[in-house]
Coordinates of C-alpha atoms in Angstrom, one line a residue:
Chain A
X1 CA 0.0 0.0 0.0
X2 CA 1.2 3.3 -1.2
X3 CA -0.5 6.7 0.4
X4 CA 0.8 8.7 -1.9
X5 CA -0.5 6.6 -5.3
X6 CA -3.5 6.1 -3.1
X7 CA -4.0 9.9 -2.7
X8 CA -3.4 10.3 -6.9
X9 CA -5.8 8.2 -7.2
X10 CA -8.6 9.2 -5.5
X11 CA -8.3 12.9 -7.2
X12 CA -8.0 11.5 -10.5
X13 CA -11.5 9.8 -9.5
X14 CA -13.0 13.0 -8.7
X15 CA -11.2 14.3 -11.6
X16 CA -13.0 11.7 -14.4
X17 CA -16.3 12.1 -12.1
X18 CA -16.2 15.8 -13.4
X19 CA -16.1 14.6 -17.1
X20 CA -19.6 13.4 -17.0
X21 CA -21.6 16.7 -16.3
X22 CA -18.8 18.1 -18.6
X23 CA -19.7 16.2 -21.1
X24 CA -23.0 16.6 -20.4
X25 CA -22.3 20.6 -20.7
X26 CA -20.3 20.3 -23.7
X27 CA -23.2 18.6 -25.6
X28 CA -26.1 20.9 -24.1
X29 CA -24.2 23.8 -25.6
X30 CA -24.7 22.3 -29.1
X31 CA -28.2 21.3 -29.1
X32 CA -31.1 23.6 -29.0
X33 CA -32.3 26.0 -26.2
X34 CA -35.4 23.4 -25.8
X35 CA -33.3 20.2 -24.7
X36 CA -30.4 21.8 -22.9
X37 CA -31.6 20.4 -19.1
X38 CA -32.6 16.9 -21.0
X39 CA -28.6 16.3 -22.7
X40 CA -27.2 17.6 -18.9
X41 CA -29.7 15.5 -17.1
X42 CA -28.5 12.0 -19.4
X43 CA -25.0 12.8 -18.1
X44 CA -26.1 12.8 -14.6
X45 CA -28.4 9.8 -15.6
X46 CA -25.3 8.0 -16.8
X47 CA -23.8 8.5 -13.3
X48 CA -26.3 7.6 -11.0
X49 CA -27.5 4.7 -13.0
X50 CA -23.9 3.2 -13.7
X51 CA -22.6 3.7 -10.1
X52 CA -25.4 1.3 -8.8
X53 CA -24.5 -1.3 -11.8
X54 CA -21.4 -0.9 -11.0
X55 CA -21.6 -1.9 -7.3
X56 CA -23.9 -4.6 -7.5
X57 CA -22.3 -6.5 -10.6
X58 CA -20.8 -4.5 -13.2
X59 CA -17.3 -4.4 -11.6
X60 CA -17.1 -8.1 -10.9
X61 CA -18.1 -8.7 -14.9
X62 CA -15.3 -6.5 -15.6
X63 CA -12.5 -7.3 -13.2
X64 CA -13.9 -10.8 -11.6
X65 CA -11.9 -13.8 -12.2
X66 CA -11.8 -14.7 -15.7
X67 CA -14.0 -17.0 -17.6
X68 CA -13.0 -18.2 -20.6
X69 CA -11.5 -14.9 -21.6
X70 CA -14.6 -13.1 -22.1
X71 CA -16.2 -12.1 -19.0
X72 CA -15.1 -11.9 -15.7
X73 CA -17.3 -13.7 -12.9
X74 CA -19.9 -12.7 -10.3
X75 CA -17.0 -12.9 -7.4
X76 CA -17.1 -9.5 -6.8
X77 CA -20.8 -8.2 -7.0
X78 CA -21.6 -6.0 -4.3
X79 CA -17.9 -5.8 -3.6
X80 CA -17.9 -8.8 -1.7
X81 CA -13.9 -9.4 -0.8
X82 CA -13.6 -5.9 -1.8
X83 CA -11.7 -4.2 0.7
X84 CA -8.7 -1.8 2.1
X85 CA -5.9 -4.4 0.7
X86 CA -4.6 -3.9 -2.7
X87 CA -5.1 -6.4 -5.4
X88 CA -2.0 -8.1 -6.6
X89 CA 0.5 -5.8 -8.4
X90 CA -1.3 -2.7 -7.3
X91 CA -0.7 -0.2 -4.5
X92 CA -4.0 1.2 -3.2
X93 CA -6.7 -0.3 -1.9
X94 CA -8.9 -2.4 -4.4
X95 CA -11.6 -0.4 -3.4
X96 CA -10.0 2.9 -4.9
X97 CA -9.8 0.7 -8.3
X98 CA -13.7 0.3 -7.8
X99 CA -14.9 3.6 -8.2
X100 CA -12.0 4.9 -10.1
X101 CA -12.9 2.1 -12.7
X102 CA -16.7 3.2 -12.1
X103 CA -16.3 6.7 -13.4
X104 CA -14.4 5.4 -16.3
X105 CA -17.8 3.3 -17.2
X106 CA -20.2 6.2 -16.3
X107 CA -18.4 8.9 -18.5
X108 CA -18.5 6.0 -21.4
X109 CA -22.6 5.8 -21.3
X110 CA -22.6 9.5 -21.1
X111 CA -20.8 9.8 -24.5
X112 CA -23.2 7.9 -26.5
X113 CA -25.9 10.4 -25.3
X114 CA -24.6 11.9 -28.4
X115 CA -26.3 9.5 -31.0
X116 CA -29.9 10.1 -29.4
X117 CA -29.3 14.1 -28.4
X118 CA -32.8 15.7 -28.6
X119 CA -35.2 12.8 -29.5
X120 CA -34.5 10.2 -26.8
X121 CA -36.9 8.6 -24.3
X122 CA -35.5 8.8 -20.8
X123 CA -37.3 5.4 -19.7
X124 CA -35.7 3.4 -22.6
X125 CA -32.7 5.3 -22.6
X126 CA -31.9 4.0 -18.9
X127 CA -33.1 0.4 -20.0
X128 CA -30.8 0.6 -23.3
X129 CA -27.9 1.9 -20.6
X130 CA -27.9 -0.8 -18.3
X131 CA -28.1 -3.8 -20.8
X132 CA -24.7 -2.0 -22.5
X133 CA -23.2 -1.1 -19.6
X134 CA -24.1 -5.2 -19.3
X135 CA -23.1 -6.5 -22.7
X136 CA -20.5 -4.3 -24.5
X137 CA -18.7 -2.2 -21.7
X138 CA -18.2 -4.5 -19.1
X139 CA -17.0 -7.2 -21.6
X140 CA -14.4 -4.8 -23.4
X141 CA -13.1 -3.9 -19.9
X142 CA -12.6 -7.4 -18.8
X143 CA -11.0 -7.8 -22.2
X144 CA -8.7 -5.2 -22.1
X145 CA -8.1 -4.7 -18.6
X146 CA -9.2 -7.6 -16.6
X147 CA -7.2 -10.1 -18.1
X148 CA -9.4 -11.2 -20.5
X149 CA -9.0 -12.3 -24.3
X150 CA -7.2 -9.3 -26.0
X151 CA -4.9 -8.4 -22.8
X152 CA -3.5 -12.7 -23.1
X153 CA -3.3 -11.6 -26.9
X154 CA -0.9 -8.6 -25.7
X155 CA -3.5 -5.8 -27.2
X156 CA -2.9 -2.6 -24.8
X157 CA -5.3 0.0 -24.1
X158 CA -3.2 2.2 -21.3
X159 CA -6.8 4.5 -20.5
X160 CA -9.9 3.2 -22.7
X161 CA -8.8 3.9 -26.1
X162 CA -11.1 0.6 -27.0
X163 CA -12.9 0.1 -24.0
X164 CA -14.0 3.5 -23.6
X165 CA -13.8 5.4 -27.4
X166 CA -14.5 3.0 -29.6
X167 CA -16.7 1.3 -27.8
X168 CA -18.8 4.5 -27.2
X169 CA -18.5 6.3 -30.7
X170 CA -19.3 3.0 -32.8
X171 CA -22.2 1.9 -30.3
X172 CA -23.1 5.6 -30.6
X173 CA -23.4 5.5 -34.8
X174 CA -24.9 2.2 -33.9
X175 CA -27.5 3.9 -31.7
X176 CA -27.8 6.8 -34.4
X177 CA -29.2 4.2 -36.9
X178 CA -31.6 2.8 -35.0
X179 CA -33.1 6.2 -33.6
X180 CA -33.3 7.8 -37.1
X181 CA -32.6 11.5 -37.4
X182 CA -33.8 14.2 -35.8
X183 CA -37.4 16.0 -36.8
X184 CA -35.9 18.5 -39.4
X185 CA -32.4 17.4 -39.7
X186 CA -31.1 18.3 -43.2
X187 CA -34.2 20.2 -44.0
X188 CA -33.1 22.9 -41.8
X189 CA -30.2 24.5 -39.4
X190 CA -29.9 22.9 -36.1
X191 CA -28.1 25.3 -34.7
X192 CA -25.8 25.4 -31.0
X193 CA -28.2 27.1 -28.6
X194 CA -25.0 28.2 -26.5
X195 CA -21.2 28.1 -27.5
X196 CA -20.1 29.2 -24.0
X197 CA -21.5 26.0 -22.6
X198 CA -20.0 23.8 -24.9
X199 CA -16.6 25.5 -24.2
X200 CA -16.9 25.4 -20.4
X201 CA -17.4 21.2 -21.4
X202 CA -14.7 20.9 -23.3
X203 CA -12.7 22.9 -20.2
X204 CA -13.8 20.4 -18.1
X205 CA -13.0 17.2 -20.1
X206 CA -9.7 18.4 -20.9
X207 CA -9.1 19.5 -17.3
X208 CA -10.8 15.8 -15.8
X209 CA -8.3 13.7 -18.7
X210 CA -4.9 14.3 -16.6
X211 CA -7.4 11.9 -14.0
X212 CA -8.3 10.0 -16.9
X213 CA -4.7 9.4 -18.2
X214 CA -2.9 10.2 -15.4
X215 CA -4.5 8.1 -13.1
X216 CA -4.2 5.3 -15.4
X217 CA -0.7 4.4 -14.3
X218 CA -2.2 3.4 -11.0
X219 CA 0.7 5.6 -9.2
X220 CA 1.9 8.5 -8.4
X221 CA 5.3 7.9 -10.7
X222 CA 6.7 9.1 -13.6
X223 CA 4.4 7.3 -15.9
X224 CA 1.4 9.4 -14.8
X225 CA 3.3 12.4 -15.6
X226 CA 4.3 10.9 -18.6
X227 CA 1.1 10.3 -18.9
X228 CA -0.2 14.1 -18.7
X229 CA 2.1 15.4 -20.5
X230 CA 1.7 13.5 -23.5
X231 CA -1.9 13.8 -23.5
X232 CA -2.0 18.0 -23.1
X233 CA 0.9 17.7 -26.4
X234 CA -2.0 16.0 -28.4
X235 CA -4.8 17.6 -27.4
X236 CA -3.0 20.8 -27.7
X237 CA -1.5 20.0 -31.7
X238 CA -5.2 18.3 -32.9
X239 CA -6.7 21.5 -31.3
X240 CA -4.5 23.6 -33.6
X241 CA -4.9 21.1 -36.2
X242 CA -9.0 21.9 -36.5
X243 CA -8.0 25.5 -35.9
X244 CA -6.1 25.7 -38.8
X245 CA -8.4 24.3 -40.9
X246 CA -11.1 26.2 -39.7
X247 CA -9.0 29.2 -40.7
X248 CA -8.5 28.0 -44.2
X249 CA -12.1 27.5 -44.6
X250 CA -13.2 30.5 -43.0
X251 CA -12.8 31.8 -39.5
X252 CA -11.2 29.9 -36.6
X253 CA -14.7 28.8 -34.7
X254 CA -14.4 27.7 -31.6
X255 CA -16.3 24.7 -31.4
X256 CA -13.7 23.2 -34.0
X257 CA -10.9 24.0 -31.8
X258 CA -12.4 22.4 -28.9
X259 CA -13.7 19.5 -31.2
X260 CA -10.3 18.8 -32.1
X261 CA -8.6 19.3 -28.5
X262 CA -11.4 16.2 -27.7
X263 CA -10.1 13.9 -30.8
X264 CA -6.6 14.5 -29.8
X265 CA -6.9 13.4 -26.0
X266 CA -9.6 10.4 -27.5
X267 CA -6.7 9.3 -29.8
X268 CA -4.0 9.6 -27.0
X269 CA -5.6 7.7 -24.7
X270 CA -4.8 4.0 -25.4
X271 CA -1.3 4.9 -26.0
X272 CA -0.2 7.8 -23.2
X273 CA 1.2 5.1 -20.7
X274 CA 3.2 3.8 -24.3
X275 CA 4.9 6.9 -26.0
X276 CA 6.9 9.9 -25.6
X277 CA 6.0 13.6 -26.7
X278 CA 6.9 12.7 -30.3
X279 CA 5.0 10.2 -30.6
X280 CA 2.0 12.3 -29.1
X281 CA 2.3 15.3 -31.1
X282 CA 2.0 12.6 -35.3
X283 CA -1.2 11.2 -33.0
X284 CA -2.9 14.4 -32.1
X285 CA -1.5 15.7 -35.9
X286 CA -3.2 12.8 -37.6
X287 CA -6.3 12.3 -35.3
X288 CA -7.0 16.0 -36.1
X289 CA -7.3 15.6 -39.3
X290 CA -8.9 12.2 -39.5
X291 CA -11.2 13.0 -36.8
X292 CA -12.2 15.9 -39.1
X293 CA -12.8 14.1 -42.4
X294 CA -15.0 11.2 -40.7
X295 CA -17.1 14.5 -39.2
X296 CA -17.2 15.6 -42.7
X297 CA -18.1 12.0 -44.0
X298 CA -21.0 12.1 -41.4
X299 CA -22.4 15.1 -42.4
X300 CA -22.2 14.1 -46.6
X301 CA -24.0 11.4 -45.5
X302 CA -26.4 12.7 -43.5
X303 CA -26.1 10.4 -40.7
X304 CA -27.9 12.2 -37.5
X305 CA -25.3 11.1 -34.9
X306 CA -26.1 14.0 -33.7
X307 CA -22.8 15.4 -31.9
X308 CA -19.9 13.4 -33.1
X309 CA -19.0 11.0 -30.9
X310 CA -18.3 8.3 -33.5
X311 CA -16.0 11.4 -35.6
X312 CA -14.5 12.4 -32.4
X313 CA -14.0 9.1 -30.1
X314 CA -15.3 6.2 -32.1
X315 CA -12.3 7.3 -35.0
X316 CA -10.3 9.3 -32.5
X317 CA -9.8 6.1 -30.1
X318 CA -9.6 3.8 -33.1
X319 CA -6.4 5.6 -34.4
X320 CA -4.9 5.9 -31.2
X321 CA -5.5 2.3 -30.1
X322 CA -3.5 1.5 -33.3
X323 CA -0.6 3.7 -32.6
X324 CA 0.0 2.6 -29.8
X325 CA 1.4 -0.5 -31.8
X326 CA 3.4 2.1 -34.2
X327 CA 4.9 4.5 -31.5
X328 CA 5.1 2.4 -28.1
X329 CA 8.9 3.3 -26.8
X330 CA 10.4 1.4 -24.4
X331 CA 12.3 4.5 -23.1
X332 CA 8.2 5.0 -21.6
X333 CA 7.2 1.5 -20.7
X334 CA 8.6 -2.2 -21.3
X335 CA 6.2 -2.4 -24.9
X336 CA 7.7 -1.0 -28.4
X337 CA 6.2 -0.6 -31.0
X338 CA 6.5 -0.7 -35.2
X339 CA 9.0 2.0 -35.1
X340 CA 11.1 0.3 -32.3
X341 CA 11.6 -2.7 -34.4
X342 CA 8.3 -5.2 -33.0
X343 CA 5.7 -6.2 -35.3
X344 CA 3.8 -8.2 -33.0
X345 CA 2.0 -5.6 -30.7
X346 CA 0.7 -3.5 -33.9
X347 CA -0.5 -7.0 -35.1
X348 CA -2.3 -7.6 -31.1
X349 CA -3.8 -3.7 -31.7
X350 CA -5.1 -4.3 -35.6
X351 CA -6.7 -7.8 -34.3
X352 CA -7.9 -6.0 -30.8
X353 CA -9.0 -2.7 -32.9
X354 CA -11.1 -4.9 -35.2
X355 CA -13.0 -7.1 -32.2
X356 CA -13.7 -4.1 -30.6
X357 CA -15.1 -2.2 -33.5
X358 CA -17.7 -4.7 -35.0
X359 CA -18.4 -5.9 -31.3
X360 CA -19.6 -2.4 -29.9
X361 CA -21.2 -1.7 -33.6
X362 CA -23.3 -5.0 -33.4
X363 CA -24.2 -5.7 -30.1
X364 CA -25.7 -2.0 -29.7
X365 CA -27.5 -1.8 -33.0
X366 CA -29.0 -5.2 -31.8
X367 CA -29.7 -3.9 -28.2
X368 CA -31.3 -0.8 -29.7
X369 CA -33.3 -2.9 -32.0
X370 CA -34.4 -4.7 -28.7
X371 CA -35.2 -1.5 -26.9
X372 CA -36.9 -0.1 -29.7
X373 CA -39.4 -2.5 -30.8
X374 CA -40.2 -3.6 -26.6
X375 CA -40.0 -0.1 -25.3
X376 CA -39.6 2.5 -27.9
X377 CA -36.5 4.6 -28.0
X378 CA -37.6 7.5 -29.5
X379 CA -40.5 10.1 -28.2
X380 CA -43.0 11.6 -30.1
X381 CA -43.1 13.8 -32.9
X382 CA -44.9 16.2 -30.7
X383 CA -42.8 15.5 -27.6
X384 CA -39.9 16.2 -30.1
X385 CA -40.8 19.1 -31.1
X386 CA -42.1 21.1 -27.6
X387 CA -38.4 19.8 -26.7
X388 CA -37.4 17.2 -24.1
X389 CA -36.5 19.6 -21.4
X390 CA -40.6 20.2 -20.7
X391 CA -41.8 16.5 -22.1
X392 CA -39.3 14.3 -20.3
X393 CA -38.1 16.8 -17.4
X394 CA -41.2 19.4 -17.1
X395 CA -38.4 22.0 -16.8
X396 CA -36.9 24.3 -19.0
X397 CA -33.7 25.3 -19.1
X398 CA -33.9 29.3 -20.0
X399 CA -37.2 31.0 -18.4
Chain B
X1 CA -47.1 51.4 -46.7
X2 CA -48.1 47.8 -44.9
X3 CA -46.5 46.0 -41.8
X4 CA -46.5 42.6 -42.5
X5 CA -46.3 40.6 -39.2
X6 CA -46.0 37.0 -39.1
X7 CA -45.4 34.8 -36.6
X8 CA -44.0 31.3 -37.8
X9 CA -41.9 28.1 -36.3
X10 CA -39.0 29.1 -35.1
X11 CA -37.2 26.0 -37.3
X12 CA -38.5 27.3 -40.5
X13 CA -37.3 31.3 -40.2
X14 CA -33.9 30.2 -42.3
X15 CA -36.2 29.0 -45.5
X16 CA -38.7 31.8 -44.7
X17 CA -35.6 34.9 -44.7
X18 CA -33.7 33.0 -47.6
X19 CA -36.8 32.8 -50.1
X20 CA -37.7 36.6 -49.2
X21 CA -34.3 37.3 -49.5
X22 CA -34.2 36.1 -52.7
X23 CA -37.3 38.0 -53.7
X24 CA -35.4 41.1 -52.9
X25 CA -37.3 41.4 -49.6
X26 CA -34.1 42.0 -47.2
X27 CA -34.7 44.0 -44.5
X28 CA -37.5 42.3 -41.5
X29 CA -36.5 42.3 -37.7
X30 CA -37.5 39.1 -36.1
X31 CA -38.2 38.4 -32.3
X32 CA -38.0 35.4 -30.3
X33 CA -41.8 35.2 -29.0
X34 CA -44.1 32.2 -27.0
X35 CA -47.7 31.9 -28.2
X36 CA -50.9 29.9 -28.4
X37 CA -53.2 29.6 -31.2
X38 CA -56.6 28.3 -31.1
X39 CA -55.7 25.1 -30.2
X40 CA -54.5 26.0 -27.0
X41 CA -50.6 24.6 -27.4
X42 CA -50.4 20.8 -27.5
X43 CA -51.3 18.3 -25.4
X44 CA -48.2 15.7 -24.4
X45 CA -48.8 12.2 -22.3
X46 CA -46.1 11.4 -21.0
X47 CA -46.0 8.3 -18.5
X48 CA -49.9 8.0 -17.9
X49 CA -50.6 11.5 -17.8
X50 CA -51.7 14.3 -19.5
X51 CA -49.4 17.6 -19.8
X52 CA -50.5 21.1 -21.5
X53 CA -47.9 22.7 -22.8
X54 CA -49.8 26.1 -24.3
X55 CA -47.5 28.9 -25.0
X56 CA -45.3 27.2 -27.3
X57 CA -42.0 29.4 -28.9
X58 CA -42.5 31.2 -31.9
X59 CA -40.3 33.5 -34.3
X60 CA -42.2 36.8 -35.3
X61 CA -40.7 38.6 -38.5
X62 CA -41.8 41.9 -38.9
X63 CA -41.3 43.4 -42.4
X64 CA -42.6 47.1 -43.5
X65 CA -43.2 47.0 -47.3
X66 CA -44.8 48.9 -49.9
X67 CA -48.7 48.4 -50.8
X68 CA -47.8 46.6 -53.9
X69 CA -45.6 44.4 -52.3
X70 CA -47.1 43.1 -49.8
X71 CA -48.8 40.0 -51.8
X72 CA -45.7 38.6 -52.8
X73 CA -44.2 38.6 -49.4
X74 CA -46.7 37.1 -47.7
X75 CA -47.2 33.9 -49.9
X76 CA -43.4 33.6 -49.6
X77 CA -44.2 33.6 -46.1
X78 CA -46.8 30.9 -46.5
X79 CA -45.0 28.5 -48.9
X80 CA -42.0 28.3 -47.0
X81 CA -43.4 28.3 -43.3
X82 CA -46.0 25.5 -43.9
X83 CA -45.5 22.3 -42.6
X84 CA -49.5 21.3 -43.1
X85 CA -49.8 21.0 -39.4
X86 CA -51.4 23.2 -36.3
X87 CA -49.0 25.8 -35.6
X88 CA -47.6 26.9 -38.8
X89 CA -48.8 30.3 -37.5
X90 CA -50.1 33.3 -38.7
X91 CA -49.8 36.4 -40.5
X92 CA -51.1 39.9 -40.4
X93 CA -51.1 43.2 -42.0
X94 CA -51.6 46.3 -40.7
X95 CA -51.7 49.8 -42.1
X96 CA -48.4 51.9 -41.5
X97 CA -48.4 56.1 -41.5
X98 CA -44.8 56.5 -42.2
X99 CA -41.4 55.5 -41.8
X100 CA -38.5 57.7 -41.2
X101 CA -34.5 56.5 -42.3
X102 CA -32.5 57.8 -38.8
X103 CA -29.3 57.8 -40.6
X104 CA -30.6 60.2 -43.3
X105 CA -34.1 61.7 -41.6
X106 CA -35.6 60.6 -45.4
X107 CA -39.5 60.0 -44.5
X108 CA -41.8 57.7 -46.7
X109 CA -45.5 57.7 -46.5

């Protein structure tokens, strides 16, 4: 046991925790006036519905002992022999992991509000939560992190560039297909109700990642400043990346900036416990860019996922989790990569990339189908239109 | 000289400003409003019960053309603010005594 890792880690708890109303911010800004309170409120949803899951049986799916690589078991649920002693390997008590893993899976669910932004049912929304929370999060988790399939395979995925950015942008353009567009969407401008919002978001998730990151080396060492350091380098070059090209095309708006800043710590995740500042700076350069031109793609096709997490963390964590294979240095960790001479951990991230992708796209379009035909996901067209803040909340966000 | 006020939804003021614009109808102020219309706002159920939600939000454009114009602009109005459905909104027309420019004190009446 370790005071001082344990002390990192509890404020890099509180530090993710504040991602989740900042992302919930961040979104409200860019929706309209009429469902500002409903895209905060899922946030909040997210964590209050996740830390109970997690409790009671979540964590023991994700980080129970293994069975047969896919799952972990129900040893854990309601943290039974879940106590002050540290698991094996670690230096804080296993119930630090707990909720520091928790707000990992809440902030997840609250990035795939995103695909259903303005036209959702709260009732179902909850119900579709818990049965991926269930079925593609906890999985991915054990997977990745609790010794499951891809982690014997040698895949790494230092923060939750699979477990939590793919997972949550391809189960959110899942999500998107099944919940059809919004009322109105490409007929006319759905505009950003309030671009301060979104920026005092964006503040917050960037401020909450050095938690996210940086608490992701489990200590209070030189890999969690690594850690940080790395991930302000990409977040700060992808940010510029989206400036400039905002610039070219027009004026520097900041929503792009901020936009990119988000792609460049999505794409750094998976890999900031693996490279050094060079590496950081070609991932935020390229996730910029890519990021962008899947954002484009989604627009030219007209696909309603309504504020970008599949652009933004679906493609943002899906580069990433790949570089991690190209630019993993031993000077950071004991892992190189491509460009250190190994083939064989870009191989583990191509093969771990790929599971993860078609398993969070398939299991959540079939979950929404589920939800959907039993429940309904989506309100009425009335509901829709009077705005969610007064049909699903009875409140409104601007008097 | 006419005032043509029309109140419309608030999702369809781009179409509605683009087509007049178009026409060579520029100038209009426009103002955020809430309103009901004869049928009261809408009723919602939600969860086994029944909401009213009267006073739904509006966009009002205000335009001050001359008599001769004043056809044109309002079925502009009309074909691009109708959806087919209560609440499209209305429009009305009221008589205007003059208008004075501030920038050059010219007066039209």
């Amino acid at each position: 046991m370790d005071s001082g890792d344990t002390a990192w880690i509890l404020v890099s708890t509180a530090l993710v925790m504040l991602m989740t109303p900042g992302v919930g911010l961040f979104y409200a800004g860019m929706v309209r006036k009429k469902n500002a309170v409903n895209m905060i409120a899922l946030s909040f949803v997210c964590l209050v519905v996740v830390s109970i899951i997690w409790v009671a049986y979540a964590y023991s799916l994700a980080f129970g002992s293994d069975v047969a690589g896919f799952t972990g078991d129900l040893s854990y649920a309601f943290l039974e022999k879940v106590g002050f002693d540290p698991l094996d390997g670690m230096t804080i008590p296993h119930l630090v992991f707990v909720i520091y893993q928790m707000m990992f899976a809440v902030i997840t669910l609250a990035i795939l509000t995103s695909a259903v932004a303005e036209r959702v049912k709260l009732s179902s929304f909850i119900i579709f939560g818990i049965l991926w929370i269930t079925l593609v999060y906890a999985p991915f988790a054990h997977w990745l992190w609790g010794n499951g399939w891809l982690a014997k395979l040698g895949a790494l995925d230092f923060a939750g560039g699979m477990v939590v950015h793919i997972s949550s942008g391809f189960a959110a353009l899942a999500l998107a297909f099944v919940v059809g567009k919004r009322g109105g969407f490409g007929e006319y401008n759905i505009e950003p109700h309030n671009i301060p919002m979104t920026l005092l978001g964006a503040a917050l998730l960037w401020f909450g990642w050095f938690g996210f990151n940086g608490g992701s080396a489990l200590a209070a060492n030189g890999l969690a400043a690594n850690a940080i350091v790395v991930t302000n380098t990409s977040a700060a070059v992808a940010g510029a990346v989206w400036m400039i090209i905002g610039w070219i095309k027009g004026k520097p708006g900041s929503l792009g900036i901020v936009s990119g800043a988000i792609a460049g710590l999505a794409a750094i995740t998976p890999a900031a416990g693996f490279v050094d500042v060079k590496g950081a700076i070609i991932i935020g350069l390229v996730s910029g860019i890519i990021c962008y031109l899947a954002m484009d793609f989604r627009i030219k096709k007209q696909i309603d996922e309504s504020l970008d997490a599949w652009a933004i963390h679906g493609i943002g964590g899906l580069w990433g989790s790949l570089a991690v294979g190209i630019f993993a240095t031993t000077s950071i960790n004991e892992f190189a990569g491509l460009i250190n001479g190994s083939v064989s951990l870009l191989k583990a991230q191509i093969i771990a990339v790929i599971a993860t992708v078609i398993y969070a796209f398939v299991v959540s379009y079939v979950l929404a189908k589920i939800v959907d035909a039993v429940f309904g996901l989506r309100v009425s067209n009335e509901e829709e239109y009077v705005g969610l803040d007064v049909s699903q909340h009875e409140e409104v966000a601007y008097a | 000289m006419k005032k043509i006020e029309a109140i419309i939804r608030p999702e369809k003021l781009e179409c509605v400003k683009k087509a007049l614009e178009e026409s060579g109808y520029v100038a209009m102020t426009i103002t955020e409003v809430k309103g009901r219309g004869e049928q009261k706002g809408i009723k919602l159920q939600f969860r086994g019960r029944i909401m009213d939600v009267d006073m739904l939000p509006k966009i009002k454009i205000e335009i001050v053309a001359d008599d001769e114009d004043v056809e044109e602009i309002i079925n502009t109005i009309i074909q691009n603010a109708r959806t087919g459905k209560y609440g499209d909104g209305k429009i009305f027309v009221l008589p205007v005594e003059r208008s004075i420019r501030i920038r050059t004190g010219e007066i039209k009446s």
